[in-house]
mmCIF file of C-alpha atoms in Angstrom:
data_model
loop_
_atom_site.group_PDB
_atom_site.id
_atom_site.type_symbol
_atom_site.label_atom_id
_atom_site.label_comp_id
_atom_site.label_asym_id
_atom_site.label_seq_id
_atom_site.Cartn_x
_atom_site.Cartn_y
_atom_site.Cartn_z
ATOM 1 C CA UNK A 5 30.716 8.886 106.625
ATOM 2 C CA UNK A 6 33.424 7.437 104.183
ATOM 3 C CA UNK A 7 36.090 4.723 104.081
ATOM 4 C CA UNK A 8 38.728 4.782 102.012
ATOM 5 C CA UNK A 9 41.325 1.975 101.681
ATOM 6 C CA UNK A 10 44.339 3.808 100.880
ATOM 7 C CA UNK A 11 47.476 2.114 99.079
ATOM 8 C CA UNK A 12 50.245 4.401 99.835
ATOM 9 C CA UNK A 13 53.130 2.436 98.491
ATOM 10 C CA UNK A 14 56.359 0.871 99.298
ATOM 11 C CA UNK A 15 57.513 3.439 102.210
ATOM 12 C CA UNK A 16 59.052 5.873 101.137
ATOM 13 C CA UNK A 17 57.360 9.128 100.651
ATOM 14 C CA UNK A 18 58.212 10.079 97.502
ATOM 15 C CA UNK A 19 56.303 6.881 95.813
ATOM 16 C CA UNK A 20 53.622 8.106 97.473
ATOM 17 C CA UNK A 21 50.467 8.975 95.084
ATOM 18 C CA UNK A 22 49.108 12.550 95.534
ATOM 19 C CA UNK A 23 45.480 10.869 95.369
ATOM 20 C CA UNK A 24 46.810 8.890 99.231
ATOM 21 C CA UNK A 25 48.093 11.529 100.376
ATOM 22 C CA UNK A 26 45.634 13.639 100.344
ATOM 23 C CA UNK A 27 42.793 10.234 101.584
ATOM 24 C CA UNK A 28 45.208 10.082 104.582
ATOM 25 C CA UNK A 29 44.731 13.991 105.270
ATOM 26 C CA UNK A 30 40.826 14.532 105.098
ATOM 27 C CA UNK A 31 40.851 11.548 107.325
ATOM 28 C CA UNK A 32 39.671 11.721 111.026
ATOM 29 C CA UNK A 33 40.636 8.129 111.661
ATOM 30 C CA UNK A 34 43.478 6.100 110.563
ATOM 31 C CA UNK A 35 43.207 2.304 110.468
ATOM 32 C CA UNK A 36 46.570 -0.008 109.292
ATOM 33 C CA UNK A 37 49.016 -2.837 110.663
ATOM 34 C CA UNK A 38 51.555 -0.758 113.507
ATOM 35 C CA UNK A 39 54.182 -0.677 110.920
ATOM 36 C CA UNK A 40 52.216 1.021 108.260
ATOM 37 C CA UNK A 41 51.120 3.369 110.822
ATOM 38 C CA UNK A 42 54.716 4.665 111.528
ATOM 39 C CA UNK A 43 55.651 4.826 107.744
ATOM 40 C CA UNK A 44 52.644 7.353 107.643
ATOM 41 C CA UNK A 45 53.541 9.231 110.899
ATOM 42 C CA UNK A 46 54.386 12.750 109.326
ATOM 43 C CA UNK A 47 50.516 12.775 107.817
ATOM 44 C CA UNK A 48 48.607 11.754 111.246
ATOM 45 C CA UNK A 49 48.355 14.985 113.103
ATOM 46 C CA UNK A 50 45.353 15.668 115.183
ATOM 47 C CA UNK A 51 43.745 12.038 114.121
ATOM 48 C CA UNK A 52 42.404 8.933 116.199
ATOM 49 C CA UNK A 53 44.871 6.116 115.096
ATOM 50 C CA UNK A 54 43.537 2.316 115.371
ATOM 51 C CA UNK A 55 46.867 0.796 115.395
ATOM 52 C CA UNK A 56 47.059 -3.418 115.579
ATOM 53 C CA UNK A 57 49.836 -5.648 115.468
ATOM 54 C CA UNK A 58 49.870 -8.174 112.226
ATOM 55 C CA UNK A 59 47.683 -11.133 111.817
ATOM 56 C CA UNK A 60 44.875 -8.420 113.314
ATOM 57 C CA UNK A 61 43.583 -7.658 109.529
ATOM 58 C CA UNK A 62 39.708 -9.182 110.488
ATOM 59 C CA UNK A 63 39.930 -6.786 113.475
ATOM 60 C CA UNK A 64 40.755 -3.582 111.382
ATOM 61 C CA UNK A 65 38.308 -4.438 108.857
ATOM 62 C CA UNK A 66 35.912 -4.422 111.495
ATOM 63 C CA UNK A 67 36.719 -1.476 114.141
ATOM 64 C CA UNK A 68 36.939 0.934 110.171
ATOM 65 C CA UNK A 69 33.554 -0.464 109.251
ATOM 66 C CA UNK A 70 32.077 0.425 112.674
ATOM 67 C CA UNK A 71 33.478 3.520 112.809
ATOM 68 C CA UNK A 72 32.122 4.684 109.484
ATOM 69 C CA UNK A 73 28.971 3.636 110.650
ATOM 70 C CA UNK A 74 29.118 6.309 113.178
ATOM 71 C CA UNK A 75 29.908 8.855 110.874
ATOM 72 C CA UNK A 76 33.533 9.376 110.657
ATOM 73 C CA UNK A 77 35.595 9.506 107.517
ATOM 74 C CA UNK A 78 37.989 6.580 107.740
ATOM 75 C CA UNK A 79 41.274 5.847 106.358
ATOM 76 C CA UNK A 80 42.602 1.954 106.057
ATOM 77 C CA UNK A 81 46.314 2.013 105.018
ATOM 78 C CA UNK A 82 47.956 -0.660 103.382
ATOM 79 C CA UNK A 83 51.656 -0.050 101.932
ATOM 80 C CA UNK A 84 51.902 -0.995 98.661
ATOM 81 C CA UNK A 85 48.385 -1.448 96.685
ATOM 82 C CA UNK A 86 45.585 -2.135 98.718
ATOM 83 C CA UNK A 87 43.977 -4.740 95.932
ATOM 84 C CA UNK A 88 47.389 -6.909 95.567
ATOM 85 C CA UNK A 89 47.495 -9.115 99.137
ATOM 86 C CA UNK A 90 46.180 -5.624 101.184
ATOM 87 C CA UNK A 91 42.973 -4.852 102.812
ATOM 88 C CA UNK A 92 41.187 -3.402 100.018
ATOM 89 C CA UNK A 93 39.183 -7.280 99.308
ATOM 90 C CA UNK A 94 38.990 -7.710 103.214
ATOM 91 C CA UNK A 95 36.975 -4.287 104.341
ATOM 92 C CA UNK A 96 34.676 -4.420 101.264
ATOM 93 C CA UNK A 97 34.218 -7.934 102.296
ATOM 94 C CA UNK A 98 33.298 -7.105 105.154
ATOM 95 C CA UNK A 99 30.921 -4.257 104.310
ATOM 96 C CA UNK A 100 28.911 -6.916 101.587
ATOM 97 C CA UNK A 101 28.370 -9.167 104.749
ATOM 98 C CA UNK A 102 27.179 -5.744 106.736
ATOM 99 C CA UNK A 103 24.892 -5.174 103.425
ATOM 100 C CA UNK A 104 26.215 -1.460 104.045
ATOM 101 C CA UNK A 105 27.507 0.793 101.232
ATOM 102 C CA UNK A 106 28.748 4.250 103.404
ATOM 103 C CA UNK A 107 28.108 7.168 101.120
ATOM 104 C CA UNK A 108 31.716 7.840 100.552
ATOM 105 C CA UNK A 109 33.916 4.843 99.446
ATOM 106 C CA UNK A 110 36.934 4.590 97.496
ATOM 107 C CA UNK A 111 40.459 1.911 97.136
ATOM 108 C CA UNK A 112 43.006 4.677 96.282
ATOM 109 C CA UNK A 113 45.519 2.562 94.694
ATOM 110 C CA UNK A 114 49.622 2.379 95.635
ATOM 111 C CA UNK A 115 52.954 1.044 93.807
ATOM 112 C CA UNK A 116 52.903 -2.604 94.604
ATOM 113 C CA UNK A 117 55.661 -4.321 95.652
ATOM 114 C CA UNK A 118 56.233 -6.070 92.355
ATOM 115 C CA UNK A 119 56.482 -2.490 90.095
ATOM 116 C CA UNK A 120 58.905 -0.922 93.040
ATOM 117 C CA UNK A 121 61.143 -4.704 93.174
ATOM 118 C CA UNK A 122 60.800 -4.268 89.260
ATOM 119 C CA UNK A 123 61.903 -0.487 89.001
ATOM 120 C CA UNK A 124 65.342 -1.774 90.832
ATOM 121 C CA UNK A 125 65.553 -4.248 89.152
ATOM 122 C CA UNK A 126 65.610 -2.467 85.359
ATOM 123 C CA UNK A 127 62.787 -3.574 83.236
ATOM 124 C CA UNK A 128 61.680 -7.247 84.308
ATOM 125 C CA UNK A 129 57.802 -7.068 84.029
ATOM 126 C CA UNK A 130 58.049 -6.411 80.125
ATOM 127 C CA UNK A 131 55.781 -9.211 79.778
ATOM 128 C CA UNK A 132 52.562 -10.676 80.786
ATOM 129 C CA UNK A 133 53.099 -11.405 84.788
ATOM 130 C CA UNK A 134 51.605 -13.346 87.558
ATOM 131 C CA UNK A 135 51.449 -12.155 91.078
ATOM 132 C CA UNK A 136 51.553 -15.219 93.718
ATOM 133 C CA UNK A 137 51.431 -14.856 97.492
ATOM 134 C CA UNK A 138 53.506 -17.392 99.082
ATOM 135 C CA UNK A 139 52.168 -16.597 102.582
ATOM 136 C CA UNK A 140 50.763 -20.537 103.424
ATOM 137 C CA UNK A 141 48.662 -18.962 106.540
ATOM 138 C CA UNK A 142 45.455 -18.015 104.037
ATOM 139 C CA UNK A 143 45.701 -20.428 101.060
ATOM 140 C CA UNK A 144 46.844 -24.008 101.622
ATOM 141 C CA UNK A 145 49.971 -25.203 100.112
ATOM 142 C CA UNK A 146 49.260 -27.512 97.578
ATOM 143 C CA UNK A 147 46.844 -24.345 96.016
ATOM 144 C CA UNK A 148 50.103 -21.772 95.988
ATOM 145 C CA UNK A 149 52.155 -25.153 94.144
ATOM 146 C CA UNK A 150 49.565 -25.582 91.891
ATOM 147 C CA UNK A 151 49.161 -22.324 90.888
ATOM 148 C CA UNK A 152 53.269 -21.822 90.698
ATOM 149 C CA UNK A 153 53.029 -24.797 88.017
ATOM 150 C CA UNK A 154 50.524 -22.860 86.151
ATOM 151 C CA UNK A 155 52.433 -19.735 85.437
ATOM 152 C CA UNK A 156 55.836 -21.623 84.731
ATOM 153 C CA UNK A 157 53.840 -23.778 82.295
ATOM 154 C CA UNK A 158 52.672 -20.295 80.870
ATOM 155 C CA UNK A 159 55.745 -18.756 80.843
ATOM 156 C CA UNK A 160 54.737 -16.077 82.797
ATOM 157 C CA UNK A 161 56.688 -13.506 85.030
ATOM 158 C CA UNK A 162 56.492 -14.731 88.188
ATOM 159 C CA UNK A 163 56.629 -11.574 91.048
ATOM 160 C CA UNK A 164 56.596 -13.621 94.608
ATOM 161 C CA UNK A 165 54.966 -11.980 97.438
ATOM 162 C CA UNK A 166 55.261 -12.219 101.380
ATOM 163 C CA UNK A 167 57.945 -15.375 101.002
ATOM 164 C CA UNK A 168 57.826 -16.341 104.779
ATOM 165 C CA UNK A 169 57.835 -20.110 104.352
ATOM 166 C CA UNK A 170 61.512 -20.883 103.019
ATOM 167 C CA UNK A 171 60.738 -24.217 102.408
ATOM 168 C CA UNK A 172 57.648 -23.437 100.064
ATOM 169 C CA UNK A 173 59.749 -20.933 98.305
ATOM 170 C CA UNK A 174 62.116 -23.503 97.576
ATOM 171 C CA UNK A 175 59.317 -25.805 96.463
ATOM 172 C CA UNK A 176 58.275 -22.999 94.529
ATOM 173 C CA UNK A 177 61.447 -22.056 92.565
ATOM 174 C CA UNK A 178 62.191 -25.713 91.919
ATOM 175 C CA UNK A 179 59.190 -26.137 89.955
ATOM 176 C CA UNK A 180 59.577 -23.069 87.754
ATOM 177 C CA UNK A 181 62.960 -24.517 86.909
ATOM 178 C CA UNK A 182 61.751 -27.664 85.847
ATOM 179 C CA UNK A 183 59.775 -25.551 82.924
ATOM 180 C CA UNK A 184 62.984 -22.727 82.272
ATOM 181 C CA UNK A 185 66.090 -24.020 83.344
ATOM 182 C CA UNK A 186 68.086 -22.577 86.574
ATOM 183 C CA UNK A 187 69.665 -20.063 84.099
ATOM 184 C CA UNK A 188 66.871 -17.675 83.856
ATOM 185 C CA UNK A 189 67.400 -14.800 85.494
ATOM 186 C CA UNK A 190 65.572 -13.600 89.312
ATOM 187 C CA UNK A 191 65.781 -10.949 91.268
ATOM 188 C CA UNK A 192 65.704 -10.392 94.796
ATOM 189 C CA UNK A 193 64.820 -6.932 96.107
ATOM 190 C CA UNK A 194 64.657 -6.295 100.536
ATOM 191 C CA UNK A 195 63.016 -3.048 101.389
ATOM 192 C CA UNK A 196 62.916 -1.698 97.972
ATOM 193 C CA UNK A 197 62.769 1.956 98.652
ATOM 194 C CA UNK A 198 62.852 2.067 102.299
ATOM 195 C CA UNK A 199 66.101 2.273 104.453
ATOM 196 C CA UNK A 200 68.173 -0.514 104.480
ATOM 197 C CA UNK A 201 67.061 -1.523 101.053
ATOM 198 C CA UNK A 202 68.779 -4.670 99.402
ATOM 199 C CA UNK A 203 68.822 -5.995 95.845
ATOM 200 C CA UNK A 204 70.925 -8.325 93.977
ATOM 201 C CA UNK A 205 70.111 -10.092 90.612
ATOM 202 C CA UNK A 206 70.732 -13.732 90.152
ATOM 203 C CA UNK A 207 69.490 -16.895 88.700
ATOM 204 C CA UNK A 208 67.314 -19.728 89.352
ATOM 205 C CA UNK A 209 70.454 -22.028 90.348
ATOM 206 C CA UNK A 210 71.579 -19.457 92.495
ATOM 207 C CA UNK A 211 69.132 -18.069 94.637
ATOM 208 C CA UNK A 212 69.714 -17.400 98.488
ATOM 209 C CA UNK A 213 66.578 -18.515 100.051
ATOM 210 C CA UNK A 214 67.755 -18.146 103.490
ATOM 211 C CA UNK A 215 68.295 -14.598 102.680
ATOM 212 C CA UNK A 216 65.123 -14.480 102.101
ATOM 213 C CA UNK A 217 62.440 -12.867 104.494
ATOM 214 C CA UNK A 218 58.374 -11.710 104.191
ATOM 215 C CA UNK A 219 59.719 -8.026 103.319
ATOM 216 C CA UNK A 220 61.488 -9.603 100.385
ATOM 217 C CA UNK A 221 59.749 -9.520 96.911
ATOM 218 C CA UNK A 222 61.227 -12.203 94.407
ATOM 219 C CA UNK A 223 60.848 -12.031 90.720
ATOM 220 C CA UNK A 224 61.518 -14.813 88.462
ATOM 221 C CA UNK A 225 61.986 -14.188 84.754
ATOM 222 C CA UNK A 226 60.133 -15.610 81.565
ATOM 223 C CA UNK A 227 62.442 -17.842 79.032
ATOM 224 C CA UNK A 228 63.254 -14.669 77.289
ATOM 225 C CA UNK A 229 64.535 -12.726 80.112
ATOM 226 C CA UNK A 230 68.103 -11.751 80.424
ATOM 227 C CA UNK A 231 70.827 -10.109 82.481
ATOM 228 C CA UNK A 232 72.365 -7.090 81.533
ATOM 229 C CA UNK A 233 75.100 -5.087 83.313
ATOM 230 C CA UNK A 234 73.270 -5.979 86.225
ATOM 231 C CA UNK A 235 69.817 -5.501 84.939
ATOM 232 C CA UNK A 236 66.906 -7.848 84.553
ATOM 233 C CA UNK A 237 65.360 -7.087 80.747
ATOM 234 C CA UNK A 238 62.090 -8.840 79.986
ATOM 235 C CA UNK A 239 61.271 -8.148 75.960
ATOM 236 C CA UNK A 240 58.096 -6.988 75.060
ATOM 237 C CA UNK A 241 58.329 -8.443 71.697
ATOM 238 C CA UNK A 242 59.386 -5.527 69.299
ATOM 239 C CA UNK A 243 62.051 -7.970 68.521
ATOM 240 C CA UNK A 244 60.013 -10.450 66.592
ATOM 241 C CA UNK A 245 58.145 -7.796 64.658
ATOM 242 C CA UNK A 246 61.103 -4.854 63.941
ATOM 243 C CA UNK A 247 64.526 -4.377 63.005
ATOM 244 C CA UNK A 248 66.609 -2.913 65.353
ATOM 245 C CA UNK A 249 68.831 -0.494 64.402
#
């Protein structure tokens, strides 16, 4: 009896970690979200698949729990990490309030959204970062705001998550401005690595929010980022300690 809750990434299959891969395989049940499902089709052959449409997440937690419980080895698949706004926090969760540890259980972690939006993006997570969900359906408003003030004050990378809400990203990307200025420099990345992938660098003056959607990861410089030849570059700091050639 095992569950692993398997991060396998943004979509496409070569981002995929051997480590999920091979979770997904010694699997006899697959749990995940419909869509996740069909980005893992090629690796379900001969398994039970508990397929649910979104907002569902308490119901897979559930359904893999029980079915561990009766002795199956269990896959939950979430694309990207599993830790970072997946199911990873929701089916252990759920197992503390079953006070039942199975004998077999594991978060194989995935490339987050933020590191594949980065990658496109050139090197925009140089620095320290902050990771905020901007889905208002588990955490109330006035928490994501507050916690958007905290990492402009900062100066932190900011790497948006699930921005369904346009007017709370808007909300959202005024008040980083009001600490950096609506030069510094964002990027927008659709789909990053999956078909119909979109990406476009910009800056905070600038941004298309009604372009805009929850498959959309947004990443807002720090006041040293920069644009070059199309390329977000976030200094580490060699800069203030050597001379560059």
């Amino acid at each position: 009896m095992s569950i692993r809750v398997v991060g396998f990434g943004p979509g496409g299959a070569a981002l995929r970690t051997p480590a999920a891969v091979e979770a997904i395989r010694e699997s006899d049940v697959v749990v995940g979200y419909e869509t996740y499902v069909a980005m893992v089709e090629d690796l379900l052959g001969g398994k039970e698949v508990v397929s649910a449409k979104m907002r569902q997440e308490v119901y897979r937690a559930r359904v893999a729990v029980e079915m561990a419980r009766e002795g199956k080895r269990v896959a939950v698949i979430s694309d990207g990490d599993p830790e970072i706004f997946g199911m990873a926090p929701l089916v252990l969760e759920m197992l503390s309030r079953y006070g039942w540890r199975p004998s077999g259980l594991e978060v194989v972690p995935g490339v987050t959204a933020a590191l594949a939006a980065g990658a496109r993006l050139g090197a925009p997570l140089g620095s320290d970062v902050a990771f905020i969900n901007l889905s208002p359906l588990l955490t109330p408003r006035e928490v994501i705001l507050r916690r958007v003030e905290a990492a402009a004050a900062a100066d932190y990378v900011i790497a948006f998550y699930n921005p369904i809400d346009r007017g709370l990203l808007r909300e959202a990307l005024a008040a980083v401005a009001r600490w950096r200025g609506g030069q510094t420099p964002v990027g927008v990345v659709k789909d990053a690595y999956r078909r119909g992938e979109r990406v476009y660098v910009t800056t905070l003056d600038s941004v298309d929010v009604d372009a805009v959607d929850m498959r959309t990861t947004v990443i807002v410089g720090n006041s040293e980022s920069y644009i070059w030849e199309g390329y977000i570059i976030t200094p580490r700091g060699y800069h203030r300690k050597y001379a560059y050639p």
